[in-house]
Short mmCIF file of C-alpha atoms and ligand atoms in Angstrom, two decimals:
data_model
loop_
_atom_site.label_atom_id
_atom_site.label_comp_id
_atom_site.label_asym_id
_atom_site.label_seq_id
_atom_site.Cartn_x
_atom_site.Cartn_y
_atom_site.Cartn_z
CA UNK K 195 104.78 87.34 86.95
CA UNK K 196 108.47 88.17 88.62
CA UNK K 197 111.59 89.16 86.78
CA UNK K 198 114.43 86.66 88.07
CA UNK K 199 117.41 88.05 86.71
CA UNK K 200 118.73 91.39 84.66
CA UNK K 201 121.53 91.48 82.60
CA UNK K 202 123.54 94.92 81.20
CA UNK K 203 125.57 95.37 78.56
CA UNK K 204 126.97 98.89 77.70
CA UNK K 205 123.49 100.39 79.17
CA UNK K 206 124.08 103.94 80.28
CA UNK K 207 126.66 103.91 82.86
CA UNK K 208 126.79 100.22 82.96
CA UNK K 209 129.46 98.17 81.24
CA UNK K 210 128.47 94.75 82.13
CA UNK K 211 126.35 94.04 85.12
CA UNK K 212 124.46 90.98 85.91
CA UNK K 213 122.00 90.15 89.24
CA UNK K 214 119.71 87.86 90.64
CA UNK K 215 116.14 89.27 91.92
CA UNK K 216 113.99 88.75 94.75
CA UNK K 217 110.31 88.02 93.88
CA UNK K 218 109.66 90.37 96.81
CA UNK K 219 111.30 93.62 97.22
CA UNK K 220 114.51 94.70 95.79
CA UNK K 221 116.56 97.79 96.96
CA UNK K 222 119.34 99.54 95.13
CA UNK K 223 121.31 101.62 97.58
CA UNK K 224 123.81 104.23 96.42
CA UNK K 225 125.22 107.66 96.09
CA UNK K 226 123.86 110.45 93.84
CA UNK K 227 124.62 109.52 89.99
CA UNK K 228 125.94 105.98 90.66
CA UNK K 229 123.48 104.25 88.59
CA UNK K 230 120.04 103.40 90.40
CA UNK K 231 117.61 105.03 88.03
CA UNK K 232 119.53 103.47 85.44
CA UNK K 233 118.58 99.93 86.72
CA UNK K 234 114.98 100.87 87.18
CA UNK K 235 114.93 102.29 83.14
CA UNK K 236 116.61 99.05 82.52
CA UNK K 237 113.47 97.19 83.69
CA UNK K 238 111.15 99.98 82.32
CA UNK K 239 112.91 98.87 78.95
CA UNK K 240 112.11 95.29 79.53
CA UNK K 241 108.46 96.18 79.99
CA UNK K 242 107.65 98.61 77.61
CA UNK K 243 110.48 98.73 75.12
CA UNK K 244 111.44 102.16 75.79
CA UNK K 245 113.21 104.45 78.45
CA UNK K 246 111.16 106.14 80.91
CA UNK K 247 113.82 108.90 81.25
CA UNK K 248 115.88 109.38 77.80
CA UNK K 249 114.27 111.00 74.69
CA UNK K 250 116.02 108.55 72.43
CA UNK K 251 117.39 104.85 72.36
CA UNK K 252 120.54 105.98 71.36
CA UNK K 253 120.97 107.91 74.65
CA UNK K 254 120.89 104.82 76.56
CA UNK K 255 124.00 103.24 74.80
CA UNK K 256 127.27 103.84 77.12
CA UNK K 257 129.28 106.75 76.28
CA UNK K 258 131.78 105.55 73.73
CA UNK K 259 130.58 102.24 73.31
CA UNK K 260 128.45 101.43 70.12
CA UNK K 261 125.52 98.96 71.40
CA UNK K 262 123.62 98.04 74.08
CA UNK K 263 121.75 94.98 75.56
CA UNK K 264 119.27 94.74 78.29
CA UNK K 265 118.38 91.15 78.85
CA UNK K 266 115.76 89.94 81.71
CA UNK K 267 114.45 86.67 82.80
CA UNK K 268 110.66 86.41 83.72
CA UNK K 269 108.82 83.64 85.54
CA UNK K 270 104.92 83.93 84.93
CA UNK K 271 104.19 80.70 86.13
CA UNK K 272 105.52 76.87 87.05
CA UNK K 273 103.88 75.65 83.87
CA UNK K 274 105.34 77.77 81.06
CA UNK K 275 108.74 78.10 82.46
CA UNK K 276 111.16 80.73 82.43
CA UNK K 277 110.93 83.52 79.42
CA UNK K 278 113.91 85.77 78.49
CA UNK K 279 113.08 89.31 76.84
CA UNK K 280 116.30 90.90 75.27
CA UNK K 281 116.33 94.62 73.75
CA UNK K 282 119.20 95.49 72.22
CA UNK K 283 120.49 98.48 69.92
CA UNK K 284 123.62 98.94 67.69
CA UNK K 285 124.33 102.54 66.88
CA UNK K 286 122.79 103.12 63.54
CA UNK K 287 120.54 100.00 63.51
CA UNK K 288 117.11 99.29 64.41
CA UNK K 289 116.11 98.52 67.90
CA UNK K 290 115.43 94.88 68.39
CA UNK K 291 113.21 93.14 70.80
CA UNK K 292 113.22 89.10 71.37
CA UNK K 293 111.03 86.93 73.53
CA UNK K 294 112.99 83.61 73.63
CA UNK K 295 115.38 84.41 71.28
CA UNK K 296 112.53 85.05 68.80
CA UNK K 297 112.09 88.44 67.27
CA UNK K 298 108.86 90.52 67.57
CA UNK K 299 107.45 91.63 64.51
CA UNK K 300 106.09 94.82 65.98
CA UNK K 301 106.90 96.41 69.21
CA UNK K 302 103.26 96.92 70.12
CA UNK K 303 102.56 93.06 70.43
CA UNK K 304 104.94 93.08 73.49
CA UNK K 305 103.14 95.87 75.56
CA UNK K 306 101.22 94.89 78.10
CA UNK K 307 102.31 91.56 78.22
CA UNK K 308 105.25 92.22 81.13
CA UNK K 309 103.54 95.16 82.77
CA UNK K 310 105.64 97.81 84.68
CA UNK K 311 104.60 100.83 87.01
CA UNK K 312 107.11 103.30 87.79
CA UNK K 313 106.75 105.65 90.32
CA UNK K 314 109.30 108.59 89.93
CA UNK K 315 110.17 112.13 91.17
CA UNK K 316 109.12 113.32 87.20
CA UNK K 317 105.55 112.34 88.25
CA UNK K 318 104.73 115.60 89.87
CA UNK K 319 105.20 116.94 85.92
CA UNK K 320 101.79 115.37 85.68
CA UNK K 321 100.55 118.38 88.04
CA UNK K 322 102.91 120.95 87.10
CA UNK K 323 102.87 120.91 83.17
CA UNK K 324 100.40 121.67 80.63
CA UNK K 325 97.21 119.76 79.62
CA UNK K 326 99.11 117.86 77.01
CA UNK K 327 101.25 116.04 79.74
CA UNK K 328 97.92 114.65 81.60
CA UNK K 329 95.93 113.80 78.36
CA UNK K 330 99.09 111.83 77.24
CA UNK K 331 98.94 110.08 80.31
CA UNK K 332 95.68 108.84 80.60
CA UNK K 333 95.67 108.22 77.22
CA UNK K 334 98.19 105.90 77.68
CA UNK K 335 96.72 104.17 80.23
CA UNK K 336 93.44 103.89 78.95
CA UNK K 337 95.01 102.43 75.58
CA UNK K 338 96.66 99.81 77.95
CA UNK K 339 93.33 99.09 79.28
CA UNK K 340 91.03 99.10 76.43
CA UNK K 341 91.80 98.41 72.78
CA UNK K 342 88.77 100.12 71.32
CA UNK K 343 90.13 103.43 72.82
CA UNK K 344 93.37 103.24 71.33
CA UNK K 345 91.77 102.66 68.00
CA UNK K 346 89.70 105.27 68.31
CA UNK K 347 92.58 107.56 69.38
CA UNK K 348 94.77 106.65 66.24
CA UNK K 349 91.71 107.48 64.11
CA UNK K 350 91.10 110.86 66.03
CA UNK K 351 94.63 111.99 65.60
CA UNK K 352 95.07 111.03 61.95
CA UNK K 353 91.37 112.80 61.18
CA UNK K 354 92.80 115.50 62.77
CA UNK K 355 95.86 116.08 61.25
CA UNK K 356 94.33 116.02 58.17
CA UNK K 357 91.77 118.45 58.93
CA UNK K 358 94.34 120.87 60.21
CA UNK K 359 96.17 120.35 56.80
CA UNK K 360 93.11 121.62 55.10
CA UNK K 361 93.23 124.57 57.37
CA UNK K 362 96.61 125.21 56.80
CA UNK K 363 96.26 124.85 53.05
CA UNK K 364 93.25 127.19 52.62
CA UNK K 365 95.31 130.12 54.20
CA UNK K 366 98.16 129.72 52.10
CA UNK K 367 96.20 130.51 49.23
CA UNK K 368 95.16 133.53 51.21
CA UNK K 369 91.62 133.47 50.16
CA UNK K 370 89.15 132.89 52.91
CA UNK K 371 87.44 130.04 50.77
CA UNK K 372 90.58 129.10 49.05
CA UNK K 373 90.26 126.10 51.16
CA UNK K 374 88.23 122.78 50.39
CA UNK K 375 85.08 123.20 52.25
CA UNK K 376 83.82 120.04 51.02
CA UNK K 377 86.68 118.02 52.37
CA UNK K 378 86.51 119.52 55.42
CA UNK K 379 82.80 118.79 56.08
CA UNK K 380 83.58 115.40 55.07
CA UNK K 381 86.40 114.89 57.73
CA UNK K 382 83.93 116.54 60.25
CA UNK K 383 81.40 114.10 59.77
CA UNK K 384 84.02 111.36 60.92
CA UNK K 385 85.62 113.27 63.38
CA UNK K 386 82.68 114.45 65.31
CA UNK K 387 81.04 110.71 66.78
CA UNK K 388 84.69 109.83 67.23
CA UNK K 389 85.35 112.67 69.52
CA UNK K 390 81.81 112.16 71.35
CA UNK K 391 82.93 108.52 71.86
CA UNK K 392 86.23 109.60 73.45
CA UNK K 393 84.61 111.74 75.64
CA UNK K 394 82.29 108.67 76.74
CA UNK K 395 84.99 106.55 77.47
CA UNK K 396 87.18 109.04 79.44
CA UNK K 397 83.99 109.52 81.60
CA UNK K 398 83.34 106.11 81.95
CA UNK K 399 87.10 105.46 82.85
CA UNK K 400 87.14 108.32 85.50
CA UNK K 401 84.17 106.67 87.23
CA UNK K 402 86.18 103.83 87.65
CA UNK K 403 89.62 105.14 88.39
CA UNK K 404 88.63 108.23 90.55
CA UNK K 405 87.32 106.03 93.86
CA UNK K 406 90.19 104.31 93.20
CA UNK K 407 92.71 106.94 93.26
CA UNK K 408 90.82 108.95 96.13
CA UNK K 409 91.20 105.48 98.34
CA UNK K 410 94.85 105.64 97.36
CA UNK K 411 95.28 109.19 98.39
CA UNK K 412 93.42 108.82 101.96
CA UNK K 413 95.34 106.02 102.56
CA UNK K 414 98.48 107.64 102.30
CA UNK K 415 97.73 110.80 103.57
CA UNK K 416 95.65 109.18 106.56
CA UNK K 417 92.70 111.06 105.33
CA UNK K 418 94.51 114.74 105.86
CA UNK K 419 93.43 116.16 102.71
CA UNK K 420 90.39 115.36 100.11
CA UNK K 421 91.51 115.27 96.68
CA UNK K 422 89.25 115.12 93.40
CA UNK K 423 89.91 114.72 89.98
CA UNK K 424 87.56 116.03 87.18
CA UNK K 425 87.05 115.82 83.67
CA UNK K 426 87.27 118.83 81.74
CA UNK K 427 86.21 118.69 77.89
CA UNK K 428 84.32 120.92 75.49
CA UNK K 429 82.45 118.32 74.28
CA UNK K 430 80.48 117.22 77.81
CA UNK K 431 76.63 117.78 77.06
CA UNK K 432 77.61 119.27 73.83
CA UNK K 433 76.94 118.21 69.88
CA UNK K 434 80.89 118.22 68.44
CA UNK K 435 79.41 118.55 64.85
CA UNK K 436 77.69 121.57 65.89
CA UNK K 437 80.66 122.91 68.12
CA UNK K 438 82.95 122.43 64.86
CA UNK K 439 80.43 124.14 62.85
CA UNK K 440 80.16 127.20 64.77
CA UNK K 441 84.12 127.62 65.11
CA UNK K 442 85.24 127.28 61.57
CA UNK K 443 85.53 130.88 61.17
CA UNK K 444 87.83 130.60 63.84
CA UNK K 445 89.85 127.33 63.25
CA UNK K 446 90.33 128.78 59.53
CA UNK K 447 91.92 132.37 60.86
CA UNK K 448 94.16 130.29 63.45
CA UNK K 449 94.76 127.68 61.01
CA UNK K 450 94.17 124.60 63.45
CA UNK K 451 90.92 123.00 64.98
CA UNK K 452 90.57 124.62 68.16
CA UNK K 453 87.79 122.64 69.93
CA UNK K 454 87.64 118.93 70.45
CA UNK K 455 88.77 115.68 72.15
CA UNK K 456 92.26 116.90 71.75
CA UNK K 457 91.76 120.13 74.12
CA UNK K 458 90.56 117.87 76.90
CA UNK K 459 91.90 118.16 80.52
CA UNK K 460 91.94 116.61 83.79
CA UNK K 461 91.81 119.16 86.66
CA UNK K 462 93.38 117.95 89.93
CA UNK K 463 91.94 119.65 93.11
CA UNK K 464 93.03 119.27 96.60
CA UNK K 465 90.37 120.58 99.40
CA UNK K 466 88.44 122.21 96.23
CA UNK K 467 91.87 124.13 95.48
CA UNK K 468 94.15 123.58 92.28
CA UNK K 469 96.91 120.89 93.36
CA UNK K 470 99.44 123.04 91.37
CA UNK K 471 98.98 126.20 93.09
CA UNK K 472 97.72 125.20 96.64
CA UNK K 473 99.53 122.04 97.57
CA UNK K 474 102.66 121.89 99.31
CA UNK K 475 105.59 119.57 97.51
CA UNK K 476 105.02 116.77 99.51
CA UNK K 477 101.41 116.86 98.94
CA UNK K 478 101.63 116.84 95.46
CA UNK K 479 104.02 113.92 95.44
CA UNK K 480 101.66 112.14 97.38
CA UNK K 481 99.17 112.91 94.96
CA UNK K 482 101.19 111.82 92.06
CA UNK K 483 102.08 108.47 93.81
CA UNK K 484 97.98 107.78 94.45
CA UNK K 485 97.67 108.62 90.70
CA UNK K 486 100.18 105.86 89.88
CA UNK K 487 98.90 103.30 92.58
CA UNK K 488 95.47 103.66 90.98
CA UNK K 489 96.96 102.90 87.72
CA UNK K 490 98.63 99.59 89.12
CA UNK K 491 95.55 98.64 90.74
CA UNK K 492 93.64 99.10 87.32
CA UNK K 493 96.08 97.18 85.14
CA UNK K 494 96.19 94.53 87.56
CA UNK K 495 92.94 93.98 87.58
CA UNK K 496 92.47 93.96 83.65
CA UNK K 497 95.27 91.87 83.12
CA UNK K 498 96.51 88.33 84.20
CA UNK K 499 99.62 89.54 86.02
CA UNK K 500 100.70 91.97 88.73
CA UNK K 501 102.75 94.91 87.44
CA UNK K 502 106.27 95.11 88.70
CA UNK K 503 106.17 98.14 90.73
CA UNK K 504 109.43 100.47 90.51
CA UNK K 505 109.59 103.10 93.13
CA UNK K 506 112.44 105.63 92.51
CA UNK K 507 113.48 108.22 95.05
CA UNK K 508 110.33 107.81 97.10
CA UNK K 509 111.62 108.88 100.22
CA UNK K 510 112.51 112.06 98.69
CA UNK K 511 109.67 114.81 100.19
CA UNK K 512 107.56 112.38 102.06
CA UNK K 513 107.52 112.56 105.88
CA UNK K 514 107.93 109.42 107.78
CA UNK K 515 104.59 108.51 108.49
CA UNK K 516 103.38 108.66 104.63
CA UNK K 517 106.59 106.45 103.81
CA UNK K 518 105.50 103.96 106.33
CA UNK K 519 102.17 103.93 105.13
CA UNK K 520 103.45 103.50 101.52
CA UNK K 521 105.81 100.78 102.26
CA UNK K 522 103.47 98.97 104.29
CA UNK K 523 100.70 99.01 101.48
CA UNK K 524 103.26 97.94 98.88
CA UNK K 525 104.61 95.18 100.80
CA UNK K 526 101.35 93.73 101.32
CA UNK K 527 100.02 90.56 98.99
CA UNK K 528 98.21 93.15 96.68
CA UNK K 529 101.53 94.29 95.19
CA UNK K 530 104.01 91.74 93.53
CA UNK K 531 107.30 92.40 92.89
CA UNK K 532 108.80 95.90 93.71
CA UNK K 533 112.03 97.61 93.18
CA UNK K 534 113.36 100.53 94.95
CA UNK K 535 115.91 102.92 95.17
CA UNK K 536 117.54 105.25 97.93
CA UNK K 537 120.69 106.81 98.83
CA UNK K 538 120.69 105.60 102.35
CA UNK K 539 120.99 102.07 103.79
CA UNK K 540 120.21 102.74 106.93
CA UNK K 541 117.13 104.75 105.99
CA UNK K 542 115.86 102.16 103.84
CA UNK K 543 116.33 99.24 106.86
CA UNK K 544 114.74 101.35 109.26
CA UNK K 545 111.67 102.12 106.88
CA UNK K 546 111.53 98.62 106.00
CA UNK K 547 111.66 97.19 109.66
CA UNK K 548 107.99 96.15 109.42
CA UNK K 549 107.97 94.51 106.00
CA UNK K 550 107.38 90.78 106.00
CA UNK K 551 108.07 90.08 102.42
CA UNK K 552 111.49 88.84 101.25
CA UNK K 553 113.82 91.54 100.77
CA UNK K 554 117.40 91.80 98.79
CA UNK K 555 119.66 94.88 99.16
CA UNK K 556 121.90 95.81 96.43
CA UNK K 557 124.79 98.51 96.93
CA UNK K 558 125.17 100.35 93.35
CA UNK K 559 128.67 102.17 93.09
CA UNK K 560 129.75 103.92 89.78
CA UNK K 561 127.90 101.69 87.16
CA UNK K 562 128.53 98.52 89.17
CA UNK K 563 125.97 96.58 91.34
CA UNK K 564 126.26 93.91 93.97
CA UNK K 565 124.15 92.30 96.64
CA UNK K 566 124.87 93.96 100.22
N1 ATP U 802 124.63 106.52 77.90
C1 ATP U 802 125.31 107.08 78.71
N2 ATP U 802 126.66 106.80 79.00
C2 ATP U 802 127.66 107.10 80.12
N3 ATP U 802 126.84 107.39 81.36
C3 ATP U 802 125.43 107.68 81.33
C4 ATP U 802 124.80 107.63 80.09
N4 ATP U 802 123.34 108.08 80.13
C5 ATP U 802 123.52 108.36 81.94
N5 ATP U 802 124.54 108.14 82.34
C6 ATP U 802 125.13 108.49 83.55
O1 ATP U 802 124.61 107.66 84.66
C7 ATP U 802 124.65 108.26 85.82
C8 ATP U 802 123.66 107.63 86.66
O2 ATP U 802 122.41 107.97 86.40
P1 ATP U 802 121.31 107.70 87.63
O3 ATP U 802 120.24 108.55 87.03
O4 ATP U 802 120.93 106.32 87.48
O5 ATP U 802 121.74 107.88 89.15
P2 ATP U 802 121.23 107.52 90.49
O6 ATP U 802 121.95 106.47 91.06
O7 ATP U 802 119.80 107.30 90.20
O8 ATP U 802 121.32 109.14 91.05
P3 ATP U 802 120.48 110.11 91.95
O9 ATP U 802 120.64 109.44 93.57
O10 ATP U 802 120.98 111.32 92.00
O11 ATP U 802 118.84 109.69 91.50
C9 ATP U 802 124.39 109.59 85.42
O12 ATP U 802 126.07 110.07 86.21
C10 ATP U 802 124.40 109.80 84.37
O13 ATP U 802 125.39 110.82 83.47
MG1 MG U 803 118.18 108.67 90.55
#
């Protein structure tokens, strides 16, 4: 699958931009603030119906305008012909998404059909921030790979919300037995097996994902450091129903469920030390890139299409050897269409000197983009 052309109207710092893309490697070159990341974000919209960066859709409308449109023409294969995906938002209205001019009923139906993986400077947040970011990241990836996991996760979260509401209600009535204990026990009976299944699925996912991740890191770092990723859960080898019972008193006092799958974490280690406190910035960036490359590989294996690979600012913080190995890797046939951003044309050309796939270079300047 390739994205053949992209058109933007009043999207972030663009008024009106249109570009024809290469099925190989597309490089967006321009100064800081010129609009390179915004182009990758527009592609992210076409794939995942939302921004990778902005917290709300409305923030993507160009300041002073009252709507934005992002349109992309994809070709999946020769038989089905080109497919046009358009996302648009008018201020104060609902976002619309169309496929060949037909609106989708549910945005969720689109997700996974035109997959994309973004590698960005924000990825190191996965290492530096709390467990919630890591859970969200792996949950989202697992949900794309396995529908059963998504359904279980939705049920788990709904039950957890109800359980926490019961605990809170009990405290508000300010008597220790003021809450509906029978209801709590009934919720726990449903919650326990689902939590246990989530643990099993997360373990099974990591058994597959970790070796791929380690291979990518080894290639990128030329075997200099040994990385591992382990699963941390209160539910491992423990009866969750029992765990809920023994913590009931504490949960009641704290008004929330203190044990369960929603407390799981993923531990990142480099040469047996925590990556967050021991790895350098370039090593952390390499770690995050390897996580994303493993994501790419698993999505590509599961789906019919290779995801689009969006590389934002990959030259930053990586040494020349790692950049060369990364580019050698992504310019291989394993990866499909690639988009990358950089501030320096000479550096990009130098780094791409040995890449054999077709390359198109674009100059990005104050919200305009044109082939070099
Ligand atoms: N809704 C909006 N309206 C107008 N301008 C916007 C909007 N959203 C973002 N911008 C502007 O777009 C500009 C370009 O942002 P972008 O992140 O694409 O730059 P970049 O080329 O990737 O720069 P860098 O090299 O620093 O990463 C920013 O200056 C930002 O203020
Ligand atoms: Mg940028």
